[in-house]
Amino acid sequence: MIDGTFNLDKLMKSTKKIQEIMQKAQKELSKIEVTGESGAGMVKVTLTAQHEIVSFILSDELFAEKKEVIEALIRAAFNDANRKITKITQEKIISSGKLFGNEEDKN
């Protein structure tokens, strides 16, 4: 509300623009796959940006380890991939026009 008036048209245009920016970012993210590793590459897990597993690779030498070690390495690889996805997602959202601070709006 500026000067006691409410500009519904401007609000609707801004909302539509934000939706378009977010849809574009989501489309770009849907194409991204990230690989997390642990145990010097003995465990590799590849995830999509939606956190779905694309591939899961265990080195043959890993099976000589105890169950607890294998479980810990699987968790570590999955967490590594998740951290990478989170970082990429945040960067993509920030770089997609910064929503309200888009350069086009400043002209």
Coordinates of C-alpha atoms in Angstrom, one line a residue:
M1 CA 0.0 0.0 0.0
I2 CA 1.5 3.3 -1.2
D3 CA -0.1 6.7 -0.5
G4 CA -3.1 4.9 0.8
T5 CA -3.9 3.0 -2.4
F6 CA -3.5 -0.6 -3.3
N7 CA -2.3 -1.5 -6.8
L8 CA -3.8 -4.9 -7.5
D9 CA -2.6 -4.9 -11.1
K10 CA 1.0 -4.3 -10.1
L11 CA 0.7 -7.0 -7.4
M12 CA -0.8 -9.5 -10.0
K13 CA 2.0 -8.8 -12.5
S14 CA 4.7 -9.2 -9.7
T15 CA 3.1 -12.5 -8.6
K16 CA 3.0 -13.8 -12.2
K17 CA 6.6 -12.8 -12.7
I18 CA 7.7 -14.6 -9.5
Q19 CA 5.8 -17.7 -10.6
E20 CA 7.5 -17.7 -14.0
I21 CA 11.0 -17.3 -12.4
M22 CA 10.3 -20.1 -10.0
Q23 CA 9.0 -22.4 -12.7
K24 CA 12.1 -21.7 -14.8
A25 CA 14.3 -22.5 -11.9
Q26 CA 12.5 -25.7 -11.1
K27 CA 12.7 -26.8 -14.8
E28 CA 16.5 -26.1 -14.7
L29 CA 16.8 -28.0 -11.4
S30 CA 14.9 -31.0 -12.8
K31 CA 17.8 -31.6 -15.2
I32 CA 20.5 -31.6 -12.6
E33 CA 22.1 -34.7 -11.2
V34 CA 24.7 -34.7 -8.4
T35 CA 27.1 -37.4 -7.2
G36 CA 28.1 -37.7 -3.6
E37 CA 31.1 -39.9 -2.6
S38 CA 32.6 -41.4 0.5
G39 CA 35.4 -43.8 1.4
A40 CA 37.7 -42.5 -1.3
G41 CA 35.1 -43.3 -3.9
M42 CA 34.2 -46.7 -2.6
V43 CA 30.6 -45.5 -2.3
K44 CA 28.9 -43.2 -4.9
V45 CA 25.3 -42.1 -5.0
T46 CA 23.9 -39.9 -7.7
L47 CA 20.7 -38.0 -7.0
T48 CA 18.4 -35.6 -8.9
A49 CA 17.6 -32.2 -7.5
Q50 CA 14.4 -33.8 -6.3
H51 CA 16.5 -36.1 -4.1
E52 CA 15.7 -39.2 -6.2
I53 CA 18.4 -41.8 -6.5
V54 CA 19.6 -42.2 -10.1
S55 CA 22.5 -44.6 -9.4
F56 CA 24.1 -46.2 -6.4
I57 CA 27.6 -47.7 -6.7
L58 CA 29.4 -49.8 -4.2
S59 CA 33.0 -50.8 -4.8
D60 CA 33.8 -54.6 -4.5
E61 CA 36.5 -53.9 -1.9
L62 CA 33.8 -52.3 0.3
F63 CA 32.3 -55.7 1.1
A64 CA 35.4 -56.6 3.1
E65 CA 34.4 -54.0 5.6
K66 CA 32.1 -54.5 8.6
K67 CA 28.4 -53.8 8.2
E68 CA 28.6 -50.6 10.4
V69 CA 31.4 -49.2 8.2
I70 CA 29.4 -49.8 5.0
E71 CA 26.3 -48.2 6.5
A72 CA 28.3 -45.1 7.6
L73 CA 29.9 -44.8 4.2
I74 CA 26.5 -45.0 2.5
R75 CA 25.1 -42.3 4.8
A76 CA 28.1 -40.1 4.1
A77 CA 27.8 -40.4 0.4
F78 CA 24.1 -39.7 0.5
N79 CA 24.6 -36.7 2.8
D80 CA 27.4 -35.4 0.5
A81 CA 25.1 -35.5 -2.5
N82 CA 22.3 -33.8 -0.5
R83 CA 24.6 -31.0 0.6
K84 CA 25.6 -30.4 -3.1
I85 CA 22.0 -30.4 -4.2
T86 CA 21.1 -27.9 -1.4
K87 CA 23.9 -25.6 -2.5
I88 CA 23.0 -25.8 -6.2
T89 CA 19.3 -25.2 -5.4
Q90 CA 20.1 -22.1 -3.3
E91 CA 22.4 -20.7 -5.9
K92 CA 19.9 -21.3 -8.7
I93 CA 17.1 -19.6 -6.8
I94 CA 19.3 -16.6 -5.9
S95 CA 20.7 -16.2 -9.5
S96 CA 17.2 -16.5 -11.1
G97 CA 16.6 -12.8 -10.7
K98 CA 16.7 -12.6 -7.0
L99 CA 12.9 -12.5 -7.2
F100 CA 12.3 -8.9 -6.1
G101 CA 15.6 -7.4 -7.0
N102 CA 15.6 -8.1 -10.7
E103 CA 17.6 -5.6 -12.8
E104 CA 14.7 -5.1 -15.2
D105 CA 12.6 -3.6 -12.4
K106 CA 15.2 -1.0 -11.6
N107 CA 15.0 0.7 -15.0

